[in-house]
PDB file of C-alpha atoms in Angstrom:
ATOM      1  CA  UNK S  49      -0.043   0.026  -0.004  1.00 67.00           C
ATOM      2  CA  UNK S  50       1.183   3.478  -0.708  1.00 75.00           C
ATOM      3  CA  UNK S  51       2.461   5.335   2.341  1.00 87.00           C
ATOM      4  CA  UNK S  52       3.919   8.757   3.207  1.00 93.00           C
ATOM      5  CA  UNK S  53       6.638   9.123   5.842  1.00 94.00           C
ATOM      6  CA  UNK S  54       7.646  12.145   7.840  1.00 95.00           C
ATOM      7  CA  UNK S  55      10.504  11.106   9.943  1.00 86.00           C
ATOM      8  CA  UNK S  56      10.718  14.246  12.152  1.00 89.00           C
ATOM      9  CA  UNK S  57       7.914  14.178  14.661  1.00 91.00           C
ATOM     10  CA  UNK S  58       8.994  17.376  16.452  1.00 95.00           C
ATOM     11  CA  UNK S  59      11.580  19.813  15.406  1.00 97.00           C
ATOM     12  CA  UNK S  60      12.614  22.789  17.659  1.00 97.00           C
ATOM     13  CA  UNK S  61      14.500  25.679  16.254  1.00 97.00           C
ATOM     14  CA  UNK S  62      15.542  29.205  16.993  1.00 97.00           C
ATOM     15  CA  UNK S  63      14.419  32.044  15.006  1.00 97.00           C
ATOM     16  CA  UNK S  64      16.520  32.653  11.789  1.00 97.00           C
ATOM     17  CA  UNK S  65      17.644  29.009  11.823  1.00 97.00           C
ATOM     18  CA  UNK S  66      17.155  27.030   8.499  1.00 98.00           C
ATOM     19  CA  UNK S  67      14.547  24.374   8.249  1.00 97.00           C
ATOM     20  CA  UNK S  68      14.327  21.075   6.352  1.00 97.00           C
ATOM     21  CA  UNK S  69      11.479  18.660   6.986  1.00 97.00           C
ATOM     22  CA  UNK S  70      11.625  15.246   5.327  1.00 97.00           C
ATOM     23  CA  UNK S  71       8.960  13.532   3.342  1.00 97.00           C
ATOM     24  CA  UNK S  72       9.238  10.268   1.646  1.00 96.00           C
ATOM     25  CA  UNK S  73       6.576   8.329  -0.205  1.00 94.00           C
ATOM     26  CA  UNK S  74       6.473   4.724  -1.233  1.00 89.00           C
ATOM     27  CA  UNK S  75       4.800   4.664  -4.668  1.00 73.00           C
ATOM     28  CA  UNK S  76       6.831   4.340  -7.863  1.00 69.00           C
ATOM     29  CA  UNK S  77       4.303   5.683 -10.342  1.00 77.00           C
ATOM     30  CA  UNK S  78       2.924   9.112 -10.985  1.00 81.00           C
ATOM     31  CA  UNK S  79       2.297  11.169  -7.891  1.00 87.00           C
ATOM     32  CA  UNK S  80       1.219  14.639  -7.032  1.00 90.00           C
ATOM     33  CA  UNK S  81       2.909  16.191  -3.925  1.00 93.00           C
ATOM     34  CA  UNK S  82       1.778  18.606  -1.355  1.00 95.00           C
ATOM     35  CA  UNK S  83       2.831  20.390   1.814  1.00 97.00           C
ATOM     36  CA  UNK S  84       0.193  21.698   4.086  1.00 95.00           C
ATOM     37  CA  UNK S  85       0.547  23.733   7.227  1.00 95.00           C
ATOM     38  CA  UNK S  86      -1.815  23.782  10.293  1.00 91.00           C
ATOM     39  CA  UNK S  87      -1.466  26.491  12.705  1.00 91.00           C
ATOM     40  CA  UNK S  88      -2.664  25.900  16.223  1.00 84.00           C
ATOM     41  CA  UNK S  89      -6.437  25.766  16.233  1.00 79.00           C
ATOM     42  CA  UNK S  90      -6.827  26.452  12.456  1.00 82.00           C
ATOM     43  CA  UNK S  91      -7.567  24.503   9.425  1.00 81.00           C
ATOM     44  CA  UNK S  92      -5.190  23.189   6.769  1.00 87.00           C
ATOM     45  CA  UNK S  93      -3.569  25.541   4.433  1.00 90.00           C
ATOM     46  CA  UNK S  94      -1.708  24.740   1.238  1.00 92.00           C
ATOM     47  CA  UNK S  95       1.968  25.830   1.357  1.00 95.00           C
ATOM     48  CA  UNK S  96       3.005  24.446  -2.045  1.00 95.00           C
ATOM     49  CA  UNK S  97       2.389  21.673  -4.477  1.00 94.00           C
ATOM     50  CA  UNK S  98       4.060  19.720  -7.150  1.00 94.00           C
ATOM     51  CA  UNK S  99       2.445  18.245 -10.287  1.00 90.00           C
ATOM     52  CA  UNK S 100       5.219  18.287 -12.922  1.00 89.00           C
ATOM     53  CA  UNK S 101       7.919  20.467 -14.345  1.00 92.00           C
ATOM     54  CA  UNK S 102      10.667  22.115 -12.250  1.00 95.00           C
ATOM     55  CA  UNK S 103      11.145  19.889  -9.309  1.00 95.00           C
ATOM     56  CA  UNK S 104      12.038  22.850  -7.117  1.00 97.00           C
ATOM     57  CA  UNK S 105       8.808  24.312  -6.030  1.00 97.00           C
ATOM     58  CA  UNK S 106       8.253  27.650  -4.345  1.00 97.00           C
ATOM     59  CA  UNK S 107       5.306  28.233  -2.144  1.00 95.00           C
ATOM     60  CA  UNK S 108       3.989  30.855   0.223  1.00 94.00           C
ATOM     61  CA  UNK S 109       5.634  32.428   3.163  1.00 94.00           C
ATOM     62  CA  UNK S 110       9.087  31.643   1.797  1.00 96.00           C
ATOM     63  CA  UNK S 111       8.792  27.932   1.811  1.00 97.00           C
ATOM     64  CA  UNK S 112      10.194  25.751  -0.952  1.00 98.00           C
ATOM     65  CA  UNK S 113      10.276  21.914  -1.627  1.00 98.00           C
ATOM     66  CA  UNK S 114      12.370  19.863  -3.822  1.00 97.00           C
ATOM     67  CA  UNK S 115      10.980  16.706  -5.545  1.00 95.00           C
ATOM     68  CA  UNK S 116      13.689  14.108  -5.975  1.00 95.00           C
ATOM     69  CA  UNK S 117      12.218  11.235  -7.851  1.00 91.00           C
ATOM     70  CA  UNK S 118      15.184   8.852  -7.388  1.00 91.00           C
ATOM     71  CA  UNK S 119      14.807   9.225  -3.642  1.00 93.00           C
ATOM     72  CA  UNK S 120      11.134   9.282  -3.581  1.00 93.00           C
ATOM     73  CA  UNK S 121      11.433  12.454  -1.454  1.00 95.00           C
ATOM     74  CA  UNK S 122       9.816  15.968  -1.352  1.00 97.00           C
ATOM     75  CA  UNK S 123      11.457  17.706   1.549  1.00 97.00           C
ATOM     76  CA  UNK S 124      10.193  21.159   2.630  1.00 98.00           C
ATOM     77  CA  UNK S 125      12.753  23.906   3.388  1.00 98.00           C
ATOM     78  CA  UNK S 126      12.856  27.404   4.574  1.00 98.00           C
ATOM     79  CA  UNK S 127      16.178  29.369   4.859  1.00 97.00           C
ATOM     80  CA  UNK S 128      15.219  31.318   7.888  1.00 97.00           C
ATOM     81  CA  UNK S 129      12.308  30.542  10.227  1.00 98.00           C
ATOM     82  CA  UNK S 130      10.237  32.839  12.280  1.00 97.00           C
ATOM     83  CA  UNK S 131       8.426  32.415  15.399  1.00 96.00           C
ATOM     84  CA  UNK S 132       5.178  32.521  13.451  1.00 96.00           C
ATOM     85  CA  UNK S 133       6.145  29.385  11.572  1.00 97.00           C
ATOM     86  CA  UNK S 134       5.396  27.365  14.709  1.00 97.00           C
ATOM     87  CA  UNK S 135       2.672  24.916  13.411  1.00 96.00           C
ATOM     88  CA  UNK S 136       2.064  21.308  12.291  1.00 94.00           C
ATOM     89  CA  UNK S 137       3.262  20.524   8.860  1.00 96.00           C
ATOM     90  CA  UNK S 138       1.870  17.681   6.801  1.00 95.00           C
ATOM     91  CA  UNK S 139       3.188  16.239   3.587  1.00 96.00           C
ATOM     92  CA  UNK S 140       0.618  14.627   1.378  1.00 94.00           C
ATOM     93  CA  UNK S 141       0.614  12.664  -1.753  1.00 92.00           C
ATOM     94  CA  UNK S 142      -2.091  11.868  -4.321  1.00 87.00           C
ATOM     95  CA  UNK S 143      -1.732   8.841  -6.435  1.00 78.00           C
ATOM     96  CA  UNK S 144      -3.399   7.913  -9.718  1.00 68.00           C
ATOM     97  CA  UNK S 145      -6.575   6.930  -8.052  1.00 60.00           C
ATOM     98  CA  UNK S 146      -7.074  10.289  -6.563  1.00 66.00           C
ATOM     99  CA  UNK S 147      -6.750   9.255  -3.050  1.00 76.00           C
ATOM    100  CA  UNK S 148      -4.605  11.564  -0.875  1.00 85.00           C
ATOM    101  CA  UNK S 149      -2.471  10.076   1.775  1.00 88.00           C
ATOM    102  CA  UNK S 150      -0.904  12.169   4.576  1.00 92.00           C
ATOM    103  CA  UNK S 151       2.214  11.690   6.506  1.00 93.00           C
ATOM    104  CA  UNK S 152       2.035  11.771  10.277  1.00 92.00           C
ATOM    105  CA  UNK S 153       2.953  15.349  10.508  1.00 94.00           C
ATOM    106  CA  UNK S 154       5.918  17.306  11.899  1.00 96.00           C
ATOM    107  CA  UNK S 155       5.352  19.729  14.663  1.00 95.00           C
ATOM    108  CA  UNK S 156       7.625  22.709  14.362  1.00 97.00           C
ATOM    109  CA  UNK S 157       8.363  24.959  17.339  1.00 97.00           C
ATOM    110  CA  UNK S 158      10.344  28.115  16.697  1.00 97.00           C
ATOM    111  CA  UNK S 159      11.772  29.694  19.833  1.00 96.00           C
ATOM    112  CA  UNK S 160      11.820  33.580  19.732  1.00 89.00           C
TER     113      UNK S 160
ATOM    114  CA  UNK O 502     -11.630  30.202  -6.290  1.00 69.00           C
ATOM    115  CA  UNK O 503     -12.046  26.604  -4.841  1.00 81.00           C
ATOM    116  CA  UNK O 504     -13.512  27.454  -1.526  1.00 88.00           C
ATOM    117  CA  UNK O 505     -14.920  24.691   0.628  1.00 92.00           C
ATOM    118  CA  UNK O 506     -17.046  25.397   3.664  1.00 94.00           C
ATOM    119  CA  UNK O 507     -18.294  23.246   6.494  1.00 95.00           C
ATOM    120  CA  UNK O 508     -21.182  23.608   8.752  1.00 96.00           C
ATOM    121  CA  UNK O 509     -21.241  23.593  11.744  1.00 96.00           C
ATOM    122  CA  UNK O 510     -17.608  24.538  12.737  1.00 94.00           C
ATOM    123  CA  UNK O 511     -18.184  22.900  16.059  1.00 95.00           C
ATOM    124  CA  UNK O 512     -20.952  20.872  17.681  1.00 97.00           C
ATOM    125  CA  UNK O 513     -21.502  19.424  21.130  1.00 97.00           C
ATOM    126  CA  UNK O 514     -24.116  16.624  21.517  1.00 95.00           C
ATOM    127  CA  UNK O 515     -25.189  13.968  23.975  1.00 96.00           C
ATOM    128  CA  UNK O 516     -24.279  10.411  23.535  1.00 96.00           C
ATOM    129  CA  UNK O 517     -26.657   8.487  21.515  1.00 96.00           C
ATOM    130  CA  UNK O 518     -27.666  11.352  19.298  1.00 97.00           C
ATOM    131  CA  UNK O 519     -26.943  11.840  15.672  1.00 97.00           C
ATOM    132  CA  UNK O 520     -25.072  14.726  14.191  1.00 97.00           C
ATOM    133  CA  UNK O 521     -24.994  15.918  10.603  1.00 97.00           C
ATOM    134  CA  UNK O 522     -22.026  17.799   9.112  1.00 97.00           C
ATOM    135  CA  UNK O 523     -22.321  19.576   5.825  1.00 97.00           C
ATOM    136  CA  UNK O 524     -19.538  20.172   3.296  1.00 96.00           C
ATOM    137  CA  UNK O 525     -20.138  22.594   0.356  1.00 96.00           C
ATOM    138  CA  UNK O 526     -17.948  23.661  -2.430  1.00 93.00           C
ATOM    139  CA  UNK O 527     -18.843  27.359  -2.912  1.00 93.00           C
ATOM    140  CA  UNK O 528     -17.428  28.282  -6.244  1.00 90.00           C
ATOM    141  CA  UNK O 529     -16.923  25.148  -8.123  1.00 89.00           C
ATOM    142  CA  UNK O 530     -18.595  21.781  -8.817  1.00 90.00           C
ATOM    143  CA  UNK O 531     -16.966  18.880  -6.880  1.00 88.00           C
ATOM    144  CA  UNK O 532     -16.736  15.683  -8.650  1.00 82.00           C
ATOM    145  CA  UNK O 533     -15.397  14.044  -5.713  1.00 88.00           C
ATOM    146  CA  UNK O 534     -15.533  14.725  -1.937  1.00 92.00           C
ATOM    147  CA  UNK O 535     -13.571  13.272   0.835  1.00 93.00           C
ATOM    148  CA  UNK O 536     -14.135  12.973   4.590  1.00 96.00           C
ATOM    149  CA  UNK O 537     -11.217  12.847   7.037  1.00 95.00           C
ATOM    150  CA  UNK O 538     -10.855  12.432  10.743  1.00 95.00           C
ATOM    151  CA  UNK O 539      -8.117  14.100  12.730  1.00 90.00           C
ATOM    152  CA  UNK O 540      -7.516  13.085  16.361  1.00 85.00           C
ATOM    153  CA  UNK O 541      -5.664  15.621  18.599  1.00 80.00           C
ATOM    154  CA  UNK O 542      -2.030  16.027  17.480  1.00 76.00           C
ATOM    155  CA  UNK O 543      -2.371  13.399  14.848  1.00 82.00           C
ATOM    156  CA  UNK O 544      -2.580  13.233  11.112  1.00 86.00           C
ATOM    157  CA  UNK O 545      -5.586  13.208   8.973  1.00 90.00           C
ATOM    158  CA  UNK O 546      -7.098   9.729   8.319  1.00 91.00           C
ATOM    159  CA  UNK O 547      -9.278   9.263   5.183  1.00 91.00           C
ATOM    160  CA  UNK O 548     -12.699   7.945   6.166  1.00 94.00           C
ATOM    161  CA  UNK O 549     -14.489   7.848   2.787  1.00 93.00           C
ATOM    162  CA  UNK O 550     -14.664   9.040  -0.677  1.00 91.00           C
ATOM    163  CA  UNK O 551     -17.859  10.104  -2.235  1.00 89.00           C
ATOM    164  CA  UNK O 552     -18.930  10.839  -5.809  1.00 85.00           C
ATOM    165  CA  UNK O 553     -22.112  12.799  -6.489  1.00 81.00           C
ATOM    166  CA  UNK O 554     -25.027  10.472  -6.970  1.00 79.00           C
ATOM    167  CA  UNK O 555     -23.268   7.182  -5.909  1.00 82.00           C
ATOM    168  CA  UNK O 556     -22.538   5.402  -2.800  1.00 86.00           C
ATOM    169  CA  UNK O 557     -19.451   6.410  -0.821  1.00 91.00           C
ATOM    170  CA  UNK O 558     -16.429   4.228  -0.588  1.00 91.00           C
ATOM    171  CA  UNK O 559     -15.187   3.645   2.894  1.00 94.00           C
ATOM    172  CA  UNK O 560     -11.756   2.953   4.069  1.00 91.00           C
ATOM    173  CA  UNK O 561     -11.063  -0.153   5.951  1.00 91.00           C
ATOM    174  CA  UNK O 562     -12.117   0.042   9.489  1.00 92.00           C
ATOM    175  CA  UNK O 563     -14.708   2.815   9.060  1.00 94.00           C
ATOM    176  CA  UNK O 564     -18.242   1.818   9.850  1.00 94.00           C
ATOM    177  CA  UNK O 565     -20.441   2.842   6.976  1.00 92.00           C
ATOM    178  CA  UNK O 566     -23.575   2.391   9.134  1.00 94.00           C
ATOM    179  CA  UNK O 567     -22.208   4.733  11.716  1.00 96.00           C
ATOM    180  CA  UNK O 568     -20.764   7.355   9.421  1.00 97.00           C
ATOM    181  CA  UNK O 569     -23.404   7.970   6.783  1.00 96.00           C
ATOM    182  CA  UNK O 570     -22.313   9.926   3.772  1.00 94.00           C
ATOM    183  CA  UNK O 571     -24.605  11.488   1.238  1.00 91.00           C
ATOM    184  CA  UNK O 572     -23.279  13.265  -1.806  1.00 88.00           C
ATOM    185  CA  UNK O 573     -26.608  14.764  -2.997  1.00 84.00           C
ATOM    186  CA  UNK O 574     -25.223  17.247  -5.357  1.00 89.00           C
ATOM    187  CA  UNK O 575     -22.073  18.533  -7.037  1.00 90.00           C
ATOM    188  CA  UNK O 576     -21.781  21.114  -4.292  1.00 93.00           C
ATOM    189  CA  UNK O 577     -22.826  19.288  -1.236  1.00 94.00           C
ATOM    190  CA  UNK O 578     -21.828  16.252   0.813  1.00 94.00           C
ATOM    191  CA  UNK O 579     -23.050  15.408   4.312  1.00 95.00           C
ATOM    192  CA  UNK O 580     -21.588  13.261   6.910  1.00 97.00           C
ATOM    193  CA  UNK O 581     -23.990  12.035   9.643  1.00 97.00           C
ATOM    194  CA  UNK O 582     -22.499  10.477  12.765  1.00 97.00           C
ATOM    195  CA  UNK O 583     -25.262   8.190  13.941  1.00 97.00           C
ATOM    196  CA  UNK O 584     -25.637   7.185  17.652  1.00 96.00           C
ATOM    197  CA  UNK O 585     -22.609   9.172  18.591  1.00 96.00           C
ATOM    198  CA  UNK O 586     -20.434   8.115  21.484  1.00 96.00           C
ATOM    199  CA  UNK O 587     -17.553   9.965  23.235  1.00 95.00           C
ATOM    200  CA  UNK O 588     -15.037   8.101  21.188  1.00 94.00           C
ATOM    201  CA  UNK O 589     -16.525   9.746  18.108  1.00 95.00           C
ATOM    202  CA  UNK O 590     -15.241  13.096  19.408  1.00 95.00           C
ATOM    203  CA  UNK O 591     -12.834  14.389  16.897  1.00 94.00           C
ATOM    204  CA  UNK O 592     -12.148  16.913  14.120  1.00 94.00           C
ATOM    205  CA  UNK O 593     -13.862  16.096  10.825  1.00 96.00           C
ATOM    206  CA  UNK O 594     -12.498  17.610   7.727  1.00 96.00           C
ATOM    207  CA  UNK O 595     -13.872  17.414   4.156  1.00 95.00           C
ATOM    208  CA  UNK O 596     -12.261  18.248   1.038  1.00 93.00           C
ATOM    209  CA  UNK O 597     -13.220  18.344  -2.642  1.00 91.00           C
ATOM    210  CA  UNK O 598     -11.658  18.059  -6.117  1.00 87.00           C
ATOM    211  CA  UNK O 599     -12.780  19.745  -9.206  1.00 82.00           C
ATOM    212  CA  UNK O 600     -12.035  16.955 -11.384  1.00 70.00           C
ATOM    213  CA  UNK O 601      -9.551  18.909 -13.459  1.00 59.00           C
ATOM    214  CA  UNK O 602      -7.385  15.836 -13.571  1.00 57.00           C
ATOM    215  CA  UNK O 603      -4.764  17.126 -11.228  1.00 56.00           C
ATOM    216  CA  UNK O 604      -6.115  15.589  -8.086  1.00 67.00           C
ATOM    217  CA  UNK O 605      -5.689  18.627  -6.010  1.00 79.00           C
ATOM    218  CA  UNK O 606      -7.998  18.575  -2.991  1.00 85.00           C
ATOM    219  CA  UNK O 607      -9.411  21.770  -1.437  1.00 88.00           C
ATOM    220  CA  UNK O 608      -9.952  21.513   2.199  1.00 90.00           C
ATOM    221  CA  UNK O 609     -12.817  22.793   4.364  1.00 93.00           C
ATOM    222  CA  UNK O 610     -12.098  24.451   7.864  1.00 92.00           C
ATOM    223  CA  UNK O 611     -13.256  21.282   9.717  1.00 94.00           C
ATOM    224  CA  UNK O 612     -15.860  20.664  12.271  1.00 96.00           C
ATOM    225  CA  UNK O 613     -15.069  19.871  15.813  1.00 94.00           C
ATOM    226  CA  UNK O 614     -17.376  17.264  17.312  1.00 96.00           C
ATOM    227  CA  UNK O 615     -17.601  16.800  21.045  1.00 96.00           C
ATOM    228  CA  UNK O 616     -19.806  13.925  22.343  1.00 96.00           C
ATOM    229  CA  UNK O 617     -20.684  14.088  26.049  1.00 95.00           C
TER     230      UNK O 617
END
């Protein structure tokens, strides 16, 4: 069965530190990849998405992600985090049958 | 565009009662709608997938008689939690796709259900 793995459960950073959150998926076929953010008490917001083309995708709020097909990965990055980036981050993958599978999520805490 | 709403945003009910949650696509026709459940500090778990006018497809382990899904139109899907119990307390989130072939789902804001 297809699966999505986020290996970092909780990441704690100081402001201005660089961020990289890992995401790996198991399916070898065509996939569409997403990163969502969920701020405390709020609903999911799309940060960025990849369907095709340039594997380096830029999203909102200074986030970017790189699709590396050979590694089945879609890691999220931000060069300099802010306190307001404290949130839960979910990687998600849709497969040919339209189902979206979510990773377990990574909680990011940014210390001021 | 691609806005999805849910109603109510939160609901508290007594054990044994039924609760209906609505999911609407406000500015597009949703060929497919999805229902997810999210427990505190956990990820979203897909409960079921529904297409307009047909029966929902439930994920393994989800009781279809307990979680009734009706996708009555291209802009509305409802989830009814029947005979709710405290263990059904959770955050229920719906999403919808436009059927553009890109499989992007647009998420609603979620409904927090608390069963006393």
